Each structure stands twice: as C-alpha cells, then as structure tokens.
Short mmCIF file of C-alpha atoms in Angstrom, two decimals:
data_model
loop_
_atom_site.label_atom_id
_atom_site.label_comp_id
_atom_site.label_asym_id
_atom_site.label_seq_id
_atom_site.Cartn_x
_atom_site.Cartn_y
_atom_site.Cartn_z
CA UNK A 70 136.67 31.99 -45.71
CA UNK A 71 137.07 34.79 -43.28
CA UNK A 72 133.48 35.70 -41.66
CA UNK A 73 133.07 39.60 -40.94
CA UNK A 74 130.78 41.02 -38.48
CA UNK A 75 131.14 44.85 -39.15
CA UNK A 76 131.79 46.70 -42.05
CA UNK A 77 135.40 47.66 -40.95
CA UNK A 78 136.50 44.13 -40.83
CA UNK A 79 135.21 43.63 -44.51
CA UNK A 80 137.18 46.59 -45.68
CA UNK A 81 140.13 45.55 -43.46
CA UNK A 82 140.22 42.18 -44.60
CA UNK A 83 139.51 42.73 -48.10
CA UNK A 84 142.47 44.95 -48.58
CA UNK A 85 144.83 42.65 -46.75
CA UNK A 86 144.00 39.77 -48.93
CA UNK A 87 144.25 42.13 -52.20
CA UNK A 88 147.68 42.92 -50.95
CA UNK A 89 148.30 39.02 -50.51
CA UNK A 90 146.93 38.48 -54.26
CA UNK A 91 149.32 41.17 -55.33
CA UNK A 92 152.47 39.70 -53.36
CA UNK A 93 151.75 36.30 -54.50
CA UNK A 94 152.03 37.52 -58.31
CA UNK A 95 151.98 34.64 -60.80
CA UNK A 96 151.94 32.15 -58.15
CA UNK A 97 148.31 32.96 -56.99
CA UNK A 98 145.72 30.25 -57.13
CA UNK A 99 142.80 32.64 -57.70
CA UNK A 100 141.94 36.08 -56.73
CA UNK A 101 140.34 36.56 -53.37
CA UNK A 102 136.75 38.23 -53.18
CA UNK A 103 134.04 39.41 -50.85
CA UNK A 104 130.84 37.43 -50.57
CA UNK A 105 127.52 38.67 -49.50
CA UNK A 106 125.61 37.10 -46.25
CA UNK A 107 123.33 35.04 -48.64
CA UNK A 108 126.32 34.19 -50.96
CA UNK A 109 128.25 33.00 -48.03
CA UNK A 110 125.59 30.84 -46.59
CA UNK A 111 125.07 29.08 -49.57
CA UNK A 112 128.78 28.41 -49.94
CA UNK A 113 129.30 27.42 -46.15
CA UNK A 114 126.12 26.10 -45.23
CA UNK A 115 127.27 25.65 -41.42
CA UNK A 116 128.15 29.10 -41.08
CA UNK A 117 126.17 31.33 -38.15
CA UNK A 118 124.51 34.50 -39.53
CA UNK A 119 124.75 35.99 -35.96
CA UNK A 120 127.93 35.79 -33.64
CA UNK A 121 128.12 37.14 -29.98
CA UNK A 122 125.74 40.26 -30.31
CA UNK A 123 126.85 40.64 -33.74
CA UNK A 124 125.31 39.89 -37.11
CA UNK A 125 127.05 38.64 -40.27
CA UNK A 126 128.27 41.42 -42.87
CA UNK A 127 129.55 39.02 -45.33
CA UNK A 128 132.92 37.10 -45.90
CA UNK A 129 136.07 37.65 -47.81
CA UNK A 130 137.56 34.40 -49.34
CA UNK A 131 141.07 33.64 -50.25
CA UNK A 132 142.87 30.24 -51.52
CA UNK A 133 145.51 28.39 -50.56
CA UNK A 134 146.81 24.73 -51.06
CA UNK A 135 146.53 21.72 -49.02
CA UNK A 136 148.78 18.59 -49.04
CA UNK A 137 148.91 15.05 -47.29
CA UNK A 138 152.11 15.24 -45.37
CA UNK A 139 152.79 11.59 -44.50
CA UNK A 140 152.48 10.74 -48.42
CA UNK A 141 154.91 14.01 -49.15
CA UNK A 142 157.33 12.69 -46.82
CA UNK A 143 157.66 9.10 -47.88
CA UNK A 144 157.62 10.77 -51.53
CA UNK A 145 160.96 12.46 -50.31
CA UNK A 146 162.53 9.36 -49.17
CA UNK A 147 161.72 7.41 -52.11
CA UNK A 148 162.72 10.26 -54.52
CA UNK A 149 165.89 10.45 -52.75
CA UNK A 150 166.67 6.72 -53.15
CA UNK A 151 166.06 6.92 -56.82
CA UNK A 152 168.46 9.85 -57.12
CA UNK A 153 171.20 7.61 -55.46
CA UNK A 154 170.80 8.23 -51.62
CA UNK A 155 171.14 5.30 -49.20
CA UNK A 156 167.87 5.37 -46.98
CA UNK A 157 167.71 3.96 -43.63
CA UNK A 158 164.38 4.00 -41.53
CA UNK A 159 163.96 3.14 -37.93
CA UNK A 160 167.47 4.14 -37.17
CA UNK A 161 169.37 6.91 -34.50
CA UNK A 162 172.28 8.42 -34.10
CA UNK A 163 174.46 7.09 -31.23
CA UNK A 164 177.38 9.13 -31.24
CA UNK A 165 179.50 11.07 -33.55
CA UNK A 166 182.76 9.97 -35.06
CA UNK A 167 185.71 13.03 -34.74
CA UNK A 168 188.74 13.32 -36.48
CA UNK A 169 191.57 12.96 -33.66
CA UNK A 170 193.55 15.96 -34.95
CA UNK A 171 191.22 18.47 -35.85
CA UNK A 172 188.19 17.30 -33.85
CA UNK A 173 186.06 17.89 -36.72
CA UNK A 174 182.86 15.42 -37.19
CA UNK A 175 183.61 12.89 -39.77
CA UNK A 176 180.82 10.50 -39.40
CA UNK A 177 178.37 8.86 -36.80
CA UNK A 178 177.55 5.76 -35.27
CA UNK A 179 174.06 4.62 -36.09
CA UNK A 180 171.91 1.91 -34.42
CA UNK A 181 169.18 0.10 -36.56
CA UNK A 182 166.49 0.00 -34.03
CA UNK A 183 164.69 -2.89 -35.73
CA UNK A 184 167.74 -5.18 -35.62
CA UNK A 185 169.64 -3.49 -32.75
CA UNK A 186 172.61 -3.57 -34.87
CA UNK A 187 175.29 -0.69 -34.62
CA UNK A 188 177.49 0.40 -37.21
CA UNK A 189 179.87 3.26 -38.28
CA UNK A 190 179.42 5.55 -41.51
CA UNK A 191 181.47 8.17 -42.60
CA UNK A 192 180.95 11.64 -44.41
CA UNK A 193 182.50 15.04 -45.63
CA UNK A 194 179.54 16.56 -44.00
CA UNK A 195 176.89 15.63 -41.44
CA UNK A 196 173.60 17.29 -41.81
CA UNK A 197 171.41 17.68 -38.58
CA UNK A 198 167.69 17.94 -39.65
CA UNK A 199 166.15 16.43 -36.48
CA UNK A 200 163.21 18.98 -36.17
CA UNK A 201 162.32 19.44 -32.63
CA UNK A 202 165.42 16.94 -31.58
CA UNK A 203 168.10 18.71 -33.11
CA UNK A 204 169.39 20.12 -29.91
CA UNK A 205 169.85 16.61 -28.41
CA UNK A 206 171.87 15.82 -31.71
CA UNK A 207 173.97 18.93 -31.26
CA UNK A 208 174.67 17.85 -27.83
CA UNK A 209 176.26 14.70 -28.79
CA UNK A 210 178.70 16.71 -30.43
CA UNK A 211 179.12 19.42 -27.77
CA UNK A 212 177.34 18.83 -24.49
CA UNK A 213 177.53 22.58 -23.63
CA UNK A 214 175.73 23.60 -26.82
CA UNK A 215 173.48 26.45 -26.26
CA UNK A 216 169.84 25.35 -27.07
CA UNK A 217 168.35 26.71 -30.04
CA UNK A 218 164.74 24.97 -30.20
CA UNK A 219 161.79 26.69 -28.32
CA UNK A 220 159.22 23.86 -28.54
CA UNK A 221 155.64 24.85 -29.24
CA UNK A 222 152.47 22.54 -29.03
CA UNK A 223 149.93 22.51 -31.95
CA UNK A 224 146.62 20.58 -31.32
CA UNK A 225 144.46 19.70 -34.10
CA UNK A 226 141.18 17.77 -33.83
CA UNK A 227 139.29 16.02 -36.62
CA UNK A 228 135.30 16.34 -36.98
CA UNK A 229 132.88 14.61 -39.43
CA UNK A 230 132.73 15.92 -42.91
CA UNK A 231 129.48 17.74 -42.41
CA UNK A 232 131.19 20.54 -40.29
CA UNK A 233 132.39 22.22 -43.56
CA UNK A 234 131.56 21.87 -46.96
CA UNK A 235 134.18 20.22 -49.47
CA UNK A 236 136.53 22.72 -50.96
CA UNK A 237 135.54 25.88 -48.54
CA UNK A 238 137.35 26.34 -45.03
CA UNK A 239 136.93 28.80 -42.32
CA UNK A 240 139.52 31.07 -40.67
CA UNK A 241 139.13 33.21 -37.74
CA UNK A 242 141.99 35.67 -37.59
CA UNK A 243 141.54 36.59 -34.15
CA UNK A 244 139.82 34.63 -31.43
CA UNK A 245 138.98 36.53 -28.12
CA UNK A 246 142.27 35.70 -26.63
CA UNK A 247 144.34 36.46 -29.84
CA UNK A 248 144.76 33.13 -31.39
CA UNK A 249 144.02 32.04 -35.12
CA UNK A 250 141.53 29.17 -35.44
CA UNK A 251 140.76 27.32 -38.58
CA UNK A 252 138.63 24.51 -39.79
CA UNK A 253 139.40 22.88 -43.11
CA UNK A 254 138.00 19.84 -45.05
CA UNK A 255 140.87 17.57 -45.15
CA UNK A 256 140.86 14.17 -46.65
CA UNK A 257 137.02 13.39 -46.56
CA UNK A 258 136.63 14.99 -43.00
CA UNK A 259 137.37 18.35 -41.14
CA UNK A 260 140.52 19.45 -39.42
CA UNK A 261 140.54 22.21 -36.85
CA UNK A 262 142.92 23.90 -35.08
CA UNK A 263 145.33 24.90 -33.75
CA UNK A 264 147.02 25.83 -30.21
CA UNK A 265 150.21 27.39 -29.82
CA UNK A 266 151.65 26.88 -26.30
CA UNK A 267 155.13 25.67 -24.51
CA UNK A 268 155.62 22.17 -24.46
CA UNK A 269 158.41 19.71 -23.58
CA UNK A 270 159.92 17.56 -26.17
CA UNK A 271 158.77 14.13 -26.31
CA UNK A 272 158.40 11.41 -29.13
CA UNK A 273 154.57 11.13 -28.48
CA UNK A 274 153.33 14.48 -27.64
CA UNK A 275 149.42 14.08 -26.38
CA UNK A 276 146.91 16.83 -26.58
CA UNK A 277 145.47 18.35 -23.48
CA UNK A 278 141.84 18.13 -22.96
CA UNK A 279 141.57 21.75 -22.37
CA UNK A 280 143.35 22.80 -25.76
CA UNK A 281 140.85 20.73 -27.30
CA UNK A 282 137.87 22.16 -25.81
CA UNK A 283 139.47 25.44 -26.45
CA UNK A 284 139.30 24.63 -30.41
CA UNK A 285 135.83 23.38 -30.14
CA UNK A 286 134.55 26.48 -28.27
CA UNK A 287 136.30 28.77 -30.55
CA UNK A 288 134.66 27.36 -33.86
CA UNK A 289 131.26 27.04 -32.08
CA UNK A 290 130.95 30.66 -32.01
CA UNK A 291 130.97 30.82 -35.77
CA UNK A 292 128.69 27.95 -36.52
CA UNK A 293 124.93 27.50 -36.38
CA UNK A 294 125.57 23.51 -35.62
CA UNK A 295 126.19 22.27 -31.93
CA UNK A 296 129.94 21.38 -31.91
CA UNK A 297 130.04 18.31 -29.86
CA UNK A 298 133.18 16.46 -28.05
CA UNK A 299 131.61 13.19 -28.93
CA UNK A 300 132.09 14.08 -32.46
CA UNK A 301 135.79 14.37 -32.00
CA UNK A 302 137.09 11.43 -34.51
CA UNK A 303 140.78 12.10 -33.63
CA UNK A 304 142.74 14.71 -31.74
CA UNK A 305 146.66 15.02 -31.71
CA UNK A 306 149.39 17.34 -30.85
CA UNK A 307 152.32 18.02 -32.64
CA UNK A 308 155.69 20.05 -31.70
CA UNK A 309 156.67 22.94 -33.94
CA UNK A 310 160.55 23.34 -33.64
CA UNK A 311 160.42 27.34 -33.26
CA UNK A 312 164.05 28.19 -33.88
CA UNK A 313 166.70 30.54 -32.34
CA UNK A 314 169.84 31.39 -33.98
CA UNK A 315 172.49 30.55 -31.11
CA UNK A 316 174.61 33.13 -31.91
CA UNK A 317 172.10 35.86 -31.33
CA UNK A 318 172.26 38.18 -28.32
CA UNK A 319 168.55 38.32 -27.42
CA UNK A 320 165.47 35.91 -27.49
CA UNK A 321 163.44 38.20 -29.89
CA UNK A 322 165.19 36.27 -32.88
CA UNK A 323 162.52 33.05 -32.26
CA UNK A 324 160.52 32.65 -35.19
CA UNK A 325 158.87 30.58 -37.46
CA UNK A 326 161.59 30.99 -40.18
CA UNK A 327 164.66 28.27 -40.53
CA UNK A 328 167.95 28.82 -38.97
CA UNK A 329 170.99 27.13 -40.56
CA UNK A 330 174.19 27.07 -38.54
CA UNK A 331 177.37 25.16 -38.12
CA UNK A 332 178.36 25.58 -34.51
CA UNK A 333 180.59 22.57 -34.52
CA UNK A 334 183.08 21.80 -37.26
CA UNK A 335 181.44 19.19 -39.91
CA UNK A 336 177.96 19.43 -38.46
CA UNK A 337 175.45 21.51 -40.28
CA UNK A 338 172.30 22.03 -38.44
CA UNK A 339 168.96 23.18 -39.97
CA UNK A 340 165.76 23.82 -38.09
CA UNK A 341 162.64 25.81 -37.82
CA UNK A 342 160.80 26.57 -40.95
CA UNK A 343 157.71 24.62 -42.02
CA UNK A 344 156.56 22.38 -44.86
CA UNK A 345 155.72 25.20 -47.09
CA UNK A 346 159.26 27.03 -47.34
CA UNK A 347 161.50 23.64 -47.50
CA UNK A 348 161.76 23.78 -51.04
CA UNK A 349 160.24 27.22 -52.17
CA UNK A 350 162.07 28.88 -55.08
CA UNK A 351 163.75 31.57 -53.09
CA UNK A 352 165.19 30.83 -49.50
CA UNK A 353 164.33 27.11 -49.89
CA UNK A 354 165.54 25.30 -46.55
CA UNK A 355 166.67 22.55 -48.56
CA UNK A 356 168.93 24.68 -50.82
CA UNK A 357 170.20 26.78 -47.97
CA UNK A 358 170.91 23.66 -45.80
CA UNK A 359 172.98 22.04 -48.94
CA UNK A 360 174.80 25.20 -49.76
CA UNK A 361 175.97 25.27 -45.90
CA UNK A 362 177.27 21.73 -46.33
CA UNK A 363 179.08 22.33 -49.71
CA UNK A 364 180.82 25.16 -47.86
CA UNK A 365 181.59 23.44 -44.79
CA UNK A 366 183.14 20.44 -46.57
CA UNK A 367 184.50 22.48 -49.37
CA UNK A 368 182.51 20.36 -51.87
CA UNK A 369 182.44 20.76 -55.69
CA UNK A 370 178.81 20.21 -57.12
CA UNK A 371 178.52 19.44 -60.61
CA UNK A 372 175.38 21.76 -61.07
CA UNK A 373 173.06 24.23 -59.77
CA UNK A 374 170.63 23.41 -57.02
CA UNK A 375 167.73 21.71 -58.84
CA UNK A 376 165.23 21.51 -55.64
CA UNK A 377 162.95 23.93 -57.02
CA UNK A 378 162.09 22.29 -60.25
CA UNK A 379 162.28 18.48 -59.11
CA UNK A 380 159.07 16.26 -59.19
CA UNK A 381 158.76 13.78 -56.81
CA UNK A 382 158.32 10.40 -57.21
CA UNK A 383 154.86 9.71 -58.86
CA UNK A 384 154.62 13.41 -60.24
CA UNK A 385 155.85 12.97 -63.64
CA UNK A 386 152.75 12.57 -66.29
CA UNK A 387 150.02 12.77 -63.24
CA UNK A 388 147.14 14.66 -64.09
CA UNK A 389 143.98 15.47 -62.27
CA UNK A 390 142.05 13.10 -64.31
CA UNK A 391 144.39 10.07 -63.87
CA UNK A 392 142.03 8.56 -61.61
CA UNK A 393 139.67 7.67 -64.46
CA UNK A 394 142.32 5.08 -66.00
CA UNK A 395 142.21 3.14 -62.65
CA UNK A 396 138.38 3.40 -62.54
CA UNK A 397 138.03 2.13 -66.05
CA UNK A 398 140.79 -0.60 -66.15
CA UNK A 399 141.10 -2.16 -62.82
CA UNK A 400 138.88 -4.18 -60.41
CA UNK A 401 139.10 -4.54 -56.72
CA UNK A 402 139.25 -8.47 -55.97
CA UNK A 403 138.18 -9.29 -52.66
CA UNK A 404 138.13 -12.03 -50.15
CA UNK A 405 134.96 -12.65 -48.26
CA UNK A 406 134.88 -13.94 -44.50
CA UNK A 407 133.70 -17.31 -46.02
CA UNK A 408 136.90 -17.16 -48.11
CA UNK A 409 135.21 -16.60 -51.43
CA UNK A 410 137.02 -14.09 -53.99
CA UNK A 411 134.56 -11.80 -55.29
CA UNK A 412 134.93 -8.86 -57.87
CA UNK A 413 134.35 -5.22 -56.59
CA UNK A 414 134.20 -1.99 -58.60
CA UNK A 415 137.25 0.44 -58.52
CA UNK A 416 134.70 3.10 -57.39
CA UNK A 417 135.55 6.74 -58.09
CA UNK A 418 136.33 7.22 -54.19
CA UNK A 419 139.10 4.67 -54.13
CA UNK A 420 140.46 5.76 -57.65
CA UNK A 421 140.61 9.12 -56.58
CA UNK A 422 142.26 8.34 -53.35
CA UNK A 423 145.20 6.00 -54.91
CA UNK A 424 145.47 8.71 -57.76
CA UNK A 425 146.20 11.45 -55.32
CA UNK A 426 148.47 9.40 -52.77
CA UNK A 427 150.72 7.70 -55.24
CA UNK A 428 150.49 9.73 -58.30
CA UNK A 429 151.44 7.69 -61.41
CA UNK A 430 152.49 4.77 -59.30
CA UNK A 431 149.02 4.26 -58.28
CA UNK A 432 148.53 1.75 -61.10
CA UNK A 433 150.98 -0.47 -59.33
CA UNK A 434 148.77 -0.64 -56.01
CA UNK A 435 145.66 -1.02 -58.33
CA UNK A 436 147.60 -3.98 -59.92
CA UNK A 437 148.01 -5.51 -56.47
CA UNK A 438 144.54 -5.10 -55.29
CA UNK A 439 143.33 -7.01 -58.72
CA UNK A 440 145.88 -9.69 -58.88
CA UNK A 441 146.60 -10.60 -55.26
CA UNK A 442 143.15 -10.45 -54.01
CA UNK A 443 143.80 -7.45 -51.76
CA UNK A 444 141.15 -4.95 -52.99
CA UNK A 445 138.87 -4.90 -49.77
CA UNK A 446 138.79 -1.42 -47.81
CA UNK A 447 140.58 -1.64 -44.57
CA UNK A 448 138.00 0.57 -42.83
CA UNK A 449 134.41 1.36 -43.37
CA UNK A 450 133.84 4.66 -44.73
CA UNK A 451 137.72 5.38 -45.84
CA UNK A 452 139.27 4.66 -49.31
CA UNK A 453 142.32 2.78 -47.97
CA UNK A 454 142.54 -0.62 -49.48
CA UNK A 455 144.65 -3.81 -48.37
CA UNK A 456 146.85 -3.64 -51.30
CA UNK A 457 148.42 -0.45 -49.86
CA UNK A 458 149.73 -2.14 -46.98
CA UNK A 459 151.33 -4.85 -49.11
CA UNK A 460 152.61 -1.78 -51.67
CA UNK A 461 154.17 0.27 -48.68
CA UNK A 462 155.86 -2.98 -47.24
CA UNK A 463 157.48 -3.76 -50.40
CA UNK A 464 158.24 -0.08 -51.92
CA UNK A 465 158.19 2.56 -49.02
CA UNK A 466 160.14 1.42 -46.25
CA UNK A 467 156.91 0.36 -44.07
CA UNK A 468 158.38 -2.08 -41.35
CA UNK A 469 155.58 -1.56 -38.75
CA UNK A 470 151.75 -1.21 -38.13
CA UNK A 471 152.23 2.36 -36.89
CA UNK A 472 154.50 3.11 -39.90
CA UNK A 473 151.08 2.54 -42.25
CA UNK A 474 148.57 4.04 -39.95
CA UNK A 475 150.16 7.28 -39.38
CA UNK A 476 153.49 7.59 -41.48
CA UNK A 477 152.02 6.01 -45.00
CA UNK A 478 148.61 6.85 -44.58
CA UNK A 479 146.86 9.21 -42.25
CA UNK A 480 144.09 6.86 -41.14
CA UNK A 481 145.15 7.32 -37.23
CA UNK A 482 144.95 11.09 -37.55
CA UNK A 483 141.43 10.91 -39.41
CA UNK A 484 139.83 8.23 -37.16
CA UNK A 485 141.44 6.77 -34.28
CA UNK A 486 138.75 4.34 -33.71
CA UNK A 487 138.82 3.25 -37.61
CA UNK A 488 142.44 2.58 -37.52
CA UNK A 489 142.18 0.53 -34.46
CA UNK A 490 139.60 -1.55 -36.08
CA UNK A 491 141.83 -2.10 -39.33
CA UNK A 492 144.93 -3.01 -37.16
CA UNK A 493 144.34 -6.97 -37.22
CA UNK A 494 144.14 -7.08 -40.98
CA UNK A 495 146.92 -4.49 -41.46
CA UNK A 496 149.36 -6.72 -39.30
CA UNK A 497 148.19 -9.78 -41.00
CA UNK A 498 149.35 -8.51 -44.22
CA UNK A 499 152.67 -7.06 -42.90
CA UNK A 500 153.43 -10.16 -41.17
CA UNK A 501 153.15 -11.97 -44.67
CA UNK A 502 155.39 -9.53 -46.20
CA UNK A 503 157.92 -9.41 -43.64
CA UNK A 504 157.64 -13.13 -42.42
CA UNK A 505 156.86 -12.13 -38.80
CA UNK A 506 155.98 -15.01 -36.09
CA UNK A 507 153.15 -14.76 -33.76
CA UNK A 508 155.40 -13.26 -31.18
CA UNK A 509 155.93 -10.05 -33.32
CA UNK A 510 152.55 -9.86 -34.46
CA UNK A 511 151.53 -9.34 -30.71
CA UNK A 512 154.10 -7.00 -30.01
CA UNK A 513 153.02 -4.83 -32.92
CA UNK A 514 149.55 -4.83 -32.14
CA UNK A 515 150.18 -3.86 -28.59
CA UNK A 516 152.97 -0.98 -29.74
CA UNK A 517 150.28 0.29 -32.13
CA UNK A 518 147.43 0.44 -29.57
CA UNK A 519 149.52 2.08 -27.39
CA UNK A 520 150.14 4.90 -29.91
CA UNK A 521 146.54 5.45 -30.85
CA UNK A 522 145.99 5.97 -27.16
CA UNK A 523 147.82 9.09 -27.35
CA UNK A 524 144.95 10.43 -29.78
CA UNK A 525 142.27 11.80 -27.96
CA UNK A 526 139.13 10.73 -29.94
CA UNK A 527 135.81 10.78 -28.15
CA UNK A 528 135.99 7.15 -27.47
CA UNK A 529 139.40 6.68 -25.70
CA UNK A 530 139.56 10.19 -24.02
CA UNK A 531 138.53 10.84 -20.21
CA UNK A 532 136.45 13.45 -20.02
CA UNK A 533 133.13 14.62 -18.71
CA UNK A 534 130.13 14.77 -21.27
CA UNK A 535 127.41 15.94 -18.90
CA UNK A 536 125.67 12.91 -18.80
#
C-alpha cells in the first residue's frame, strides 16, 4: 500500500502501477488498484489520515511475493545434494591450485572449519559466488585484481505484529531524503527498512543506532500509533554486494544487476544481483553462471538448463492446504519440567509453520515431534518446535546453535531475546545429536550469545530512551 497525500500522487502512482501490471503479464499475482481513504483505513488500521500538513487522499495497492530466505537457502543446498552435488558446510577456500604450465586454476585447498582439516579438491572450473566476499576470493588468484564490489549496508528492524495488518504492507517510495522505506508483515511480525549506505565488509555487520532511528522516524510519519524504540524485537544489518564490471571504464556501471566474468583462467565469478533474479526464467543468475562455466571449461552438457522449472526439495506435491494433514494426523508429545510426557495439539500455527518451512517434508518433522517427545515450542509466542532442531541436525547440515537460530529458522532475526531464551534447549538437543561434550556446549553458548549481541533489539542496544 502506497499512501497518497495529493491527487497528483494518486494519478502518478496508479498509472505507474498499471504499467507494472502490464509488464508483469501472465506472471502477475493480482491487479493493482486505488482505495479511498475509508477503504484504506479499513485495510490498514494503523495508517495515519494526516501526514505533515497533508491529508490522505487514498492509497494505491500492488501485490508482490515474499519468501523465507533461510529456508530457501537450505532448500537449495539439499536440492543440490539430491541432484548429486557434494555439499560442504562451514568451509573456506584457503588457496587455489594452478596448473604449472598454463597457470589455469584447476582446484582449491579447502579448510573444514569444524575439524580444522585441510584438503585439496580439483575441478574443471571453479565458480566464485561468495557475495560480498568475492573480491577476497578473486585476490587469492591474482592479488592485483581490481575490486568489483561496492558494499552497501541494509538495515532492517522487526516490530510487533500490530504495526501492520496480516497480508498488507506499507511502502513509501520517497522519504524526505529520497530513500524508499517499507513496513511489511513477515513471519508473524512486522519488518521495516531499509537503509542504503556505504559500509566495510565484515562477517558480522552491526546496525548503527542512527540507521535504526531513521527507519522508525520514517514510518512514524505515516502511522497513527506511536513508534517506540522499545518495541524493536530485533535489528540487523546485511551487506548488499553491489557489483561493478571490472572491465568497465567508469564507475557508472555500479548497479543491482549481476555481473559474470572470468578475469582469471578457470575462475568464473558471479556477483551482484539479488534473490529475486537468481533463477528467473530470463537472464537467470544461476543459468548465466553455469553457461560461463561451460564456456570456460569447454564442457559438454547433456541437456538445456532446467533451473527455471526445477522444484526445490519439499516442493513436489505441496499445496496451501497441506498443513491440515499435520493438524489432523499428528500430536505434539511434550516433556514437562517434572519429566512427565504429555500430549499436545498440533495447532494451526505450528502446522502452518511446518508446512510453509519444510513443504512436503513437514511430516518428517511432525513425526519426530510425536515419536521422540520433541513437540514443545522453543520460544513462547513462536511456532518453532524442538523437533526442528533434531531434524535440521540430521538432514540439513545444522552444525551449530547459530546455524539453527539464524540459518535454519529465522528466530534470531524475528526476536533476538526469544532466540537467547531458546538457546539452552537448542544446544541440549544438538549436543545429543552430535555427541558434544560439556566444553563444546559452553563454547556454543558463548558464540551464540556473541552473535546475538550484533542484533540491536531494544533490550541489548545501548540507547537513550528519555527516562
């Protein structure tokens, strides 16, 4: 929903979105449309009728998709494994192996960061898809390689669900300083963002307090409720790898599109782009990278690219009503603090969560919850179950507590404090699955708490609240 405070904005945005509908063609979700002031307030109760010296004239609404990126990411790894790929988690490239005669890259030395073991692996072509870290990988091949990444910081904050209604978000195309700000319902809470500022590349970027406050101030102008810093459940910063073609003659080529290049024989680099373009039908990042690898290695593929039509693991046979099977056929067996085993209902919230997160594999998680007494919720107010920790450890390469709270579920990103409260139980389950000793369990707790400190929720941020 885009609020309009004069009739020119109504016409301007309405016409722009109709062009959006036209370009989308058969891929459109729903047609965009205009809503009157009264209709808008009914759809978005927290929307302000008056802005700064302006009155609302109505809103225009368009439709877009949304995904859970942690689940999509692990789904990709599992789908690759099913297709025959060897998947290695918690590993880093230490150096490249080169052919002595041609100097072409023919493999890499890799360190397993869990065991400390190093080994060599060989390949016809190496693809560097390291996101914001792709330059450091390229410089392993050639220390004089020209940088192609212009890192940009994107900060998001998570607020309680009452800030936005279910199914309807708010987007402000142009704030007072020209930036775009949005507020969307996301996984049962409200996510707001975003900033776009230069940053340095680090493994654990942290949001600055002024960036968090900018987002809160920006959405405050369009809501009829007080936007409080104390309502921030989680705040985080991510790094966008804005790319520049290293062969370009000027910096005007910096964009959000992806760049594919082979600036060292045997090493194909793909960077830039975004989730929404990595496997689209035309100009897919995935297809472009593989085509470049085929060309580099003079490979002979057996068929055309199938990325556009490939269903990820858990997708085959899934329907939006699949959660009802979980609710009807499974119970959540739980162990109380006193050690007594009691049955619990596989309620709608839990069933929907499992169905949306695991697709048709959700029944495997439900079976663990039922048969292994792991049906208890990990955190009050969130549908994540103990069974998911065990399932992810067995089937989804989950090797640490951070893996689960951030990379298999989105609990750390939704509610930092809830993730902290769930840590002891998560570590207890992982310790059983991976045979951790007491020393490893303490190490996991320390690392996870340090990780959560980079999320500036209202409780672990240092800020002045006026009291």
